[in-house]
XYZ file of C-alpha atoms in Angstrom:
551
model
C 84.994 113.343 94.984
C 86.575 117.063 95.848
C 84.933 120.164 95.681
C 83.060 120.425 98.778
C 83.700 123.910 100.850
C 83.014 123.252 104.482
C 84.974 120.169 106.327
C 85.651 118.667 110.095
C 87.439 116.326 111.371
C 84.288 114.881 113.670
C 80.790 114.494 112.019
C 77.909 113.080 114.350
C 74.941 112.308 113.248
C 72.490 111.986 115.674
C 72.400 113.908 119.360
C 71.063 111.721 121.653
C 72.963 109.957 123.812
C 75.413 107.981 121.070
C 76.045 111.263 119.008
C 75.871 113.438 122.220
C 78.656 111.726 124.978
C 81.466 111.413 121.432
C 80.736 114.972 120.483
C 81.192 116.131 124.228
C 84.544 113.912 124.606
C 86.371 114.883 121.026
C 85.443 118.645 121.324
C 86.975 118.646 124.777
C 89.672 116.681 123.485
C 90.353 119.181 120.475
C 89.033 118.022 117.845
C 86.514 119.860 115.480
C 83.214 118.533 116.498
C 80.234 119.101 114.001
C 76.532 117.616 114.731
C 74.132 117.287 112.491
C 70.339 116.711 114.426
C 67.291 116.050 112.093
C 64.864 117.357 114.359
C 64.581 120.687 116.145
C 66.247 122.458 119.294
C 64.275 122.719 121.698
C 64.356 124.788 124.468
C 62.360 123.882 128.938
C 59.613 126.539 128.068
C 59.547 125.273 124.688
C 58.349 121.970 126.238
C 54.657 122.262 126.142
C 51.806 120.517 128.409
C 49.962 119.973 125.362
C 49.164 116.888 122.708
C 47.519 119.299 119.393
C 49.865 119.588 116.694
C 52.677 121.266 116.493
C 53.324 121.713 119.968
C 56.701 120.328 121.456
C 54.182 116.221 122.114
C 54.245 116.255 118.277
C 57.370 117.826 117.196
C 60.083 115.580 119.459
C 58.759 112.360 118.321
C 59.038 109.994 115.303
C 56.387 107.800 115.113
C 57.014 105.270 112.172
C 54.412 102.120 111.129
C 55.693 99.868 109.561
C 54.660 96.140 108.274
C 54.709 93.793 111.470
C 57.139 96.905 114.121
C 56.369 100.542 114.475
C 59.037 102.825 116.474
C 57.946 104.935 118.571
C 61.236 107.668 119.176
C 63.059 111.197 119.584
C 62.882 113.463 116.746
C 65.298 116.259 118.176
C 68.488 117.836 120.194
C 68.615 115.255 122.668
C 66.936 112.917 120.831
C 66.060 110.610 122.964
C 66.661 111.553 126.195
C 64.353 114.965 125.612
C 61.606 112.643 125.182
C 62.249 108.688 127.321
C 61.064 108.006 130.726
C 64.333 108.484 132.600
C 64.591 104.896 133.892
C 68.055 103.690 134.133
C 68.830 100.313 135.179
C 71.576 98.170 134.228
C 71.601 95.139 131.948
C 71.052 91.856 134.227
C 74.745 89.831 133.977
C 72.971 87.447 131.742
C 71.862 89.669 129.416
C 75.446 89.388 127.967
C 76.013 85.628 127.555
C 72.825 85.573 125.423
C 72.469 83.363 122.042
C 69.201 84.034 119.959
C 68.548 81.764 117.479
C 72.155 81.863 116.144
C 73.425 79.338 118.004
C 76.201 81.485 119.315
C 76.886 84.392 121.432
C 75.842 87.376 119.482
C 77.783 90.512 122.531
C 82.038 90.689 121.691
C 83.957 88.606 124.155
C 84.836 91.682 124.998
C 81.643 92.825 126.343
C 80.449 91.723 129.696
C 78.563 93.497 132.212
C 81.660 93.274 134.677
C 84.220 95.137 131.491
C 81.182 97.791 131.527
C 80.526 98.716 134.909
C 83.117 101.251 134.592
C 81.132 102.669 132.124
C 78.016 102.832 133.142
C 79.872 104.536 136.407
C 81.194 107.489 134.084
C 77.639 108.182 132.802
C 75.403 107.771 136.527
C 78.252 110.036 138.267
C 77.102 112.827 135.121
C 73.411 112.629 134.640
C 73.570 111.685 136.939
C 71.294 108.523 137.742
C 69.633 108.909 141.401
C 69.409 105.766 143.039
C 66.297 104.540 143.757
C 63.410 104.607 146.404
C 60.026 103.263 147.589
C 60.708 107.926 149.318
C 59.996 108.926 146.216
C 57.017 106.455 144.713
C 54.459 108.109 142.287
C 50.446 106.214 142.935
C 50.111 104.106 139.928
C 53.765 102.366 141.592
C 53.005 102.266 144.472
C 49.807 100.277 143.422
C 51.735 97.907 141.032
C 54.607 97.414 144.124
C 50.849 96.700 146.533
C 49.783 94.813 144.098
C 53.059 92.213 143.071
C 52.694 91.571 147.432
C 49.828 90.782 147.340
C 49.870 88.119 144.334
C 53.649 86.850 146.615
C 55.511 88.072 144.454
C 58.443 91.137 144.418
C 59.229 93.865 142.775
C 61.739 97.258 142.944
C 61.525 100.788 142.998
C 63.611 102.315 139.026
C 66.665 104.204 138.950
C 66.306 106.951 137.249
C 68.218 110.571 136.103
C 65.205 112.326 137.048
C 65.741 114.473 140.478
C 63.217 114.023 142.592
C 63.941 117.921 143.566
C 62.651 119.880 141.189
C 60.190 116.867 140.077
C 56.055 118.035 139.627
C 54.631 114.882 138.938
C 52.792 116.705 136.100
C 53.248 113.180 133.925
C 54.325 115.085 130.740
C 58.005 113.970 130.211
C 57.545 112.101 127.597
C 57.096 116.219 125.153
C 59.897 117.259 127.566
C 60.610 118.652 130.538
C 60.129 121.714 131.407
C 61.174 122.184 135.209
C 64.551 120.453 134.335
C 63.771 117.748 136.774
C 64.537 114.858 134.011
C 67.984 114.802 133.717
C 68.387 114.965 129.587
C 71.409 115.168 127.442
C 70.270 119.247 127.582
C 72.099 119.701 130.915
C 75.180 117.540 130.725
C 76.865 116.372 127.590
C 76.011 118.245 125.142
C 76.270 122.235 126.905
C 79.650 120.609 128.020
C 79.796 119.989 124.194
C 79.413 123.113 123.339
C 81.685 124.355 126.069
C 84.706 122.642 123.729
C 83.431 124.249 120.720
C 81.688 121.665 119.342
C 78.234 123.077 117.094
C 74.855 121.674 116.869
C 72.949 122.254 113.676
C 68.764 121.421 114.400
C 66.916 119.984 111.576
C 69.640 118.475 108.916
C 68.399 116.191 108.087
C 71.209 113.095 107.020
C 70.635 111.608 103.429
C 73.599 109.316 103.257
C 77.776 109.098 103.293
C 80.205 109.730 100.676
C 83.692 108.854 100.145
C 87.201 111.296 99.406
C 90.361 109.689 97.593
C 91.793 111.187 100.434
C 90.128 108.162 102.303
C 87.437 110.725 104.757
C 84.324 111.016 103.339
C 81.423 113.377 102.975
C 78.117 113.528 104.711
C 74.534 115.031 102.406
C 72.156 116.495 104.354
C 68.486 118.069 103.991
C 67.081 120.377 106.047
C 63.744 120.495 106.817
C 61.270 122.902 107.638
C 60.843 123.828 111.328
C 57.596 123.414 110.764
C 56.866 120.887 107.676
C 59.461 118.374 108.159
C 58.101 117.216 104.681
C 59.488 120.855 103.394
C 63.347 120.399 101.848
C 64.488 123.779 101.985
C 67.584 123.885 101.534
C 71.162 120.767 101.391
C 74.851 121.087 100.945
C 77.826 118.195 101.710
C 80.495 118.437 105.223
C 83.748 116.529 104.839
C 85.289 114.853 107.877
C 87.705 112.664 108.695
C 86.158 110.632 111.022
C 81.241 109.894 110.857
C 80.146 108.669 113.795
C 76.313 107.649 113.090
C 73.566 107.860 116.330
C 70.482 108.323 114.347
C 68.774 105.976 115.936
C 67.997 101.883 115.685
C 64.889 103.425 113.380
C 67.053 105.138 111.024
C 71.047 104.938 111.275
C 70.740 102.065 109.068
C 68.500 103.672 106.523
C 70.883 106.220 105.627
C 73.969 103.545 105.621
C 71.599 101.259 103.185
C 70.933 105.161 101.120
C 74.987 105.255 101.014
C 75.693 101.444 99.248
C 76.507 102.568 96.333
C 78.551 105.136 97.389
C 80.813 103.247 99.198
C 80.730 99.722 98.747
C 79.075 97.031 99.605
C 77.497 96.749 103.538
C 77.753 93.925 106.096
C 74.707 91.681 105.594
C 73.712 91.970 109.288
C 73.399 96.217 108.785
C 69.044 96.755 108.691
C 68.832 93.602 109.790
C 68.207 91.733 113.275
C 66.212 94.154 114.442
C 65.485 94.342 117.570
C 61.874 95.484 119.573
C 63.568 94.829 122.608
C 61.194 92.103 123.192
C 58.232 94.802 124.145
C 54.380 94.880 125.160
C 51.703 96.712 127.231
C 48.945 95.338 129.147
C 46.304 98.148 130.525
C 44.802 96.676 133.826
C 41.251 98.927 135.283
C 41.606 99.094 138.268
C 38.048 98.259 140.577
C 38.619 100.636 143.527
C 36.673 99.536 146.264
C 39.021 96.538 145.677
C 42.044 98.600 146.091
C 41.610 100.081 149.137
C 39.911 96.475 150.683
C 42.556 94.258 149.461
C 45.252 96.843 149.353
C 44.807 98.798 151.658
C 44.280 101.600 149.617
C 43.810 105.273 150.413
C 44.735 108.335 149.454
C 43.374 110.247 152.050
C 40.381 112.246 150.266
C 38.576 109.239 150.281
C 39.612 107.572 147.302
C 41.866 104.739 147.034
C 43.761 105.312 143.524
C 42.457 107.121 140.652
C 45.891 108.512 140.251
C 47.000 106.918 136.799
C 47.534 110.586 135.300
C 49.346 111.478 138.452
C 53.470 111.447 138.325
C 56.828 109.885 136.352
C 57.222 107.099 133.995
C 58.165 103.814 135.465
C 58.708 103.893 139.397
C 58.572 100.746 139.824
C 59.264 96.426 138.526
C 59.456 93.407 139.223
C 61.907 91.453 138.059
C 61.779 88.903 138.941
C 61.651 86.418 136.062
C 65.198 88.513 135.367
C 66.964 85.629 136.328
C 69.445 84.440 133.914
C 68.561 80.446 134.729
C 65.290 80.019 133.085
C 65.180 79.349 129.558
C 66.210 81.951 127.024
C 62.897 84.030 125.406
C 61.527 83.749 128.522
C 63.005 86.442 130.614
C 61.393 89.816 131.072
C 60.530 92.572 133.627
C 57.462 94.528 133.773
C 57.633 98.417 135.081
C 55.001 99.973 135.737
C 54.664 103.260 132.890
C 52.136 105.385 132.208
C 51.324 106.849 128.475
C 49.280 109.761 127.846
C 46.068 109.861 126.238
C 46.459 109.371 122.502
C 48.408 106.199 121.245
C 47.998 104.524 124.998
C 43.755 104.526 125.221
C 44.068 103.474 121.651
C 45.376 100.722 121.783
C 44.529 99.061 124.985
C 41.279 96.962 124.377
C 37.594 96.632 126.327
C 37.793 93.789 128.802
C 35.209 91.192 127.481
C 34.416 93.541 124.602
C 31.053 91.545 122.701
C 32.461 92.622 119.585
C 35.740 95.048 118.867
C 38.246 95.395 121.100
C 39.654 99.159 120.799
C 37.063 101.101 119.438
C 33.161 101.483 119.828
C 30.835 101.554 123.121
C 32.371 99.555 124.991
C 35.890 101.833 124.542
C 34.203 104.545 125.446
C 32.560 103.426 128.581
C 36.012 101.943 128.945
C 38.246 105.780 129.044
C 35.217 106.760 131.548
C 37.552 104.448 133.994
C 41.523 106.434 133.016
C 42.217 107.841 136.702
C 41.974 103.569 137.890
C 43.721 101.865 134.614
C 47.181 100.727 135.718
C 49.571 100.477 132.347
C 52.071 97.106 132.981
C 54.978 97.125 130.058
C 57.221 94.280 129.224
C 61.056 93.987 127.684
C 61.557 90.605 127.297
C 63.797 88.839 124.600
C 62.441 88.362 121.049
C 64.642 87.212 118.580
C 66.115 90.140 116.604
C 63.222 89.771 114.315
C 63.258 93.213 111.896
C 64.623 93.869 108.831
C 64.675 96.848 106.754
C 63.418 97.069 102.728
C 65.456 99.552 100.436
C 65.584 102.843 101.252
C 62.897 105.517 100.577
C 63.472 108.456 98.944
C 64.592 110.683 101.642
C 65.138 110.595 104.803
C 64.734 107.116 106.919
C 60.315 106.856 106.028
C 57.552 108.390 103.761
C 55.954 111.125 106.059
C 52.457 111.452 105.778
C 51.940 113.807 107.975
C 54.691 117.850 108.499
C 55.164 115.988 111.871
C 56.072 112.799 112.943
C 54.259 110.692 111.308
C 55.189 108.552 108.191
C 55.245 105.040 106.658
C 58.838 103.292 107.441
C 60.452 100.348 105.033
C 60.500 97.932 108.980
C 59.104 94.433 108.501
C 58.727 92.271 111.593
C 57.063 89.295 112.401
C 57.259 87.912 116.001
C 58.616 84.371 115.292
C 57.628 81.611 118.587
C 59.916 82.671 120.831
C 59.068 85.627 120.751
C 55.051 85.124 121.225
C 56.416 82.580 123.838
C 57.760 85.099 124.892
C 54.388 88.288 125.183
C 52.453 84.797 126.204
C 54.269 83.852 129.360
C 54.452 87.684 130.132
C 50.853 88.085 129.832
C 49.644 85.224 132.006
C 51.805 87.098 135.082
C 50.713 90.513 134.892
C 47.248 88.951 134.338
C 48.405 86.732 137.437
C 49.217 89.812 139.412
C 46.466 91.796 138.962
C 43.217 89.944 138.577
C 43.923 88.254 141.564
C 41.386 88.471 144.304
C 38.990 89.762 141.862
C 41.549 93.466 141.919
C 41.589 94.717 137.826
C 40.438 93.407 134.855
C 43.332 93.264 131.607
C 44.094 92.961 128.699
C 46.989 93.575 126.506
C 46.903 96.112 123.066
C 46.471 95.127 120.570
C 48.368 94.422 117.701
C 45.169 95.011 115.059
C 46.567 98.542 114.616
C 50.214 99.126 113.863
C 51.761 95.954 115.035
C 53.989 95.576 117.608
C 55.490 98.808 118.812
C 58.919 99.345 120.195
C 59.643 103.221 121.799
C 63.458 101.571 122.634
C 64.505 99.732 118.946
C 67.233 98.156 118.439
C 70.524 96.398 116.955
C 69.544 96.899 113.233
C 73.196 97.695 113.395
C 74.660 94.764 115.835
C 78.053 95.295 117.521
C 78.796 91.290 117.226
C 82.261 88.555 116.982
C 81.557 87.292 114.100
C 81.037 89.100 110.599
C 78.453 87.658 109.250
C 75.308 88.216 112.207
C 77.007 91.962 113.179
C 77.905 95.367 111.739
C 80.310 96.268 113.613
C 83.368 94.998 115.433
C 83.436 95.996 119.088
C 85.336 99.001 118.943
C 81.467 99.950 116.468
C 83.551 100.370 113.758
C 82.058 99.990 110.197
C 83.366 96.329 108.836
C 84.329 97.222 105.650
C 85.062 100.880 106.804
C 87.028 102.711 108.280
C 86.446 105.852 109.967
C 82.811 104.872 110.573
C 81.018 104.603 113.569
C 78.162 103.896 114.700
C 77.703 104.446 118.896
C 73.874 104.479 119.291
C 70.841 101.422 120.330
C 71.297 100.354 116.451
C 74.731 98.500 118.002
C 73.197 96.811 120.980
C 73.478 93.509 119.278
C 69.901 91.987 120.890
C 66.625 92.275 123.594
C 67.961 94.222 126.613
C 65.231 92.623 129.651
C 65.213 95.970 131.001
C 64.664 99.761 129.850
C 68.123 100.251 127.455
C 69.767 104.483 127.435
C 71.540 102.866 130.029
C 73.351 100.599 128.712
C 72.921 102.117 124.950
C 75.099 105.253 127.052
C 77.639 103.029 128.750
C 78.623 101.786 125.478
C 78.553 105.435 123.608
C 81.795 105.747 126.477
C 83.183 102.533 125.670
C 83.616 103.377 122.822
C 85.044 106.420 122.362
C 89.109 105.872 123.531
C 88.886 103.682 119.055
C 87.169 106.316 118.030
C 90.474 108.813 119.623
C 92.902 106.197 117.752
C 90.754 106.649 114.274
C 91.568 110.094 114.512
C 95.088 109.908 115.383
C 95.690 107.543 112.495
C 93.835 110.265 110.363
C 96.110 113.383 111.437
C 93.703 115.670 114.351
C 95.844 116.105 117.344
C 92.813 115.369 119.527
C 93.721 113.698 124.020
C 91.464 111.351 125.883
C 91.249 112.988 129.648
C 87.781 115.201 130.062
C 86.083 114.820 133.365
C 82.556 114.234 133.452
C 79.817 116.630 132.175
C 79.703 117.022 135.980
C 82.639 117.945 136.325
C 83.768 116.490 139.152
C 87.582 114.525 141.064
C 86.265 111.465 140.254
C 85.369 111.386 137.041
C 88.595 113.212 135.911
C 90.408 110.439 137.549
C 88.312 106.847 136.489
C 89.178 108.534 132.241
C 92.780 108.998 133.113
C 92.177 105.954 133.923
C 90.747 105.158 131.060
C 92.951 106.756 129.166
C 95.808 104.701 130.508
C 94.555 101.332 129.909
C 93.491 102.384 126.260
C 97.474 103.600 125.787
C 95.893 107.240 125.070
């Protein structure tokens, strides 16, 4: 194929952690870098404290409903980092030794917790990530901590990429942070990439990849309307020597599936082994008198709690069950969380309901006590049950609204392993919060949209076994040299904790291999740029990594 009018050294699909980190390092090394992002590019002042259609709450999200699984993900420049809660724990050591149901280690032998530690440190410096502290715990986090203590459990403050001095505890961080307190990629890797000459084009939705005679690739895209994402306003192609696919675990496999007729057979694991990170939610309605009498809570104004709506995302988690000696599928974290009205209120169930549990008069009464709610987020070890069907005509879903919503092709039927983990975590939440009548607890319903996840993973995963992994341990797509996948779809399985930190560390680790591939294709690119923070420590660390990689 010939005739494309535009070319670059590296074409990156997506601008979340998996896209922005390579974009910075490769641009800083002298490569021509172009990033295509399907969502809009918003500045801090455009992040609205509003849930109406057309506000940032619907512009920067994508909610895809499949069969048995729904996926909520970022859809904007900065990707998931713009809409995430910025909780950044490292994955537990046992995660890297998981076997799941396939009978052998899921992760490549080259990747262990110790091997990944230097890359975690790079990300920690670049964002940066603040150490966990009880001083910045929210009311909801404090309530969860007190309840755990009352039940004889332990809990911990959660490290986060949040500047507490700038945070106003407005609890709108899922719609983007207008105060720049949340350290999204808009504040570090992406501006650093731009400074080194990278180009970012929003509202460019990649459709497929084809192969060129010289061994390079041609990326085909549509441009979409800034208001109605269903409307295609144009299109084009870009030729590149190397392509990095980082469109997210719900979109990356779809792009590769659609590309198969032109590129040739895809690895079996493309679009299979999807993990929802074993996620599940429970909502508790707190008895305010019991919160005062049992836990000794007092806000100083006569209220014990009534503060579900104040704060920011997760600040406290119980990690008692993150014990490597426990059986696989019975290890999970329990994290205090906040969801804004909408999804978080629709799926909550009424304890002891006489009739439907998620709507009706009882639900209206439940909503009167919304300020006294507490949501607990389970992240466990699911069984990688998700499978993607044939790709839709365009994009990764059939959109049925101007923004945000679409029907996807994923199907997910939880196995007994996954269900056992959810059952045990639900029982733990009840045991902690219902002790001595502190609260009534029920899990969110799966009757409306099936299971759900805000941390999709593993749909194009790394591994050593070609039969069960789409990528080698360098993140290169098997059978298609020069195509790399560096987003959450590369993570082999659920992590039992928030995955952003691990996704970012893996993206950092993948860069030396991408540099080597570019050099093999005649691109003079260096590796050794400092951390985007410019700190001397980051500069030294990168030099050490470059020497170790032979670069």
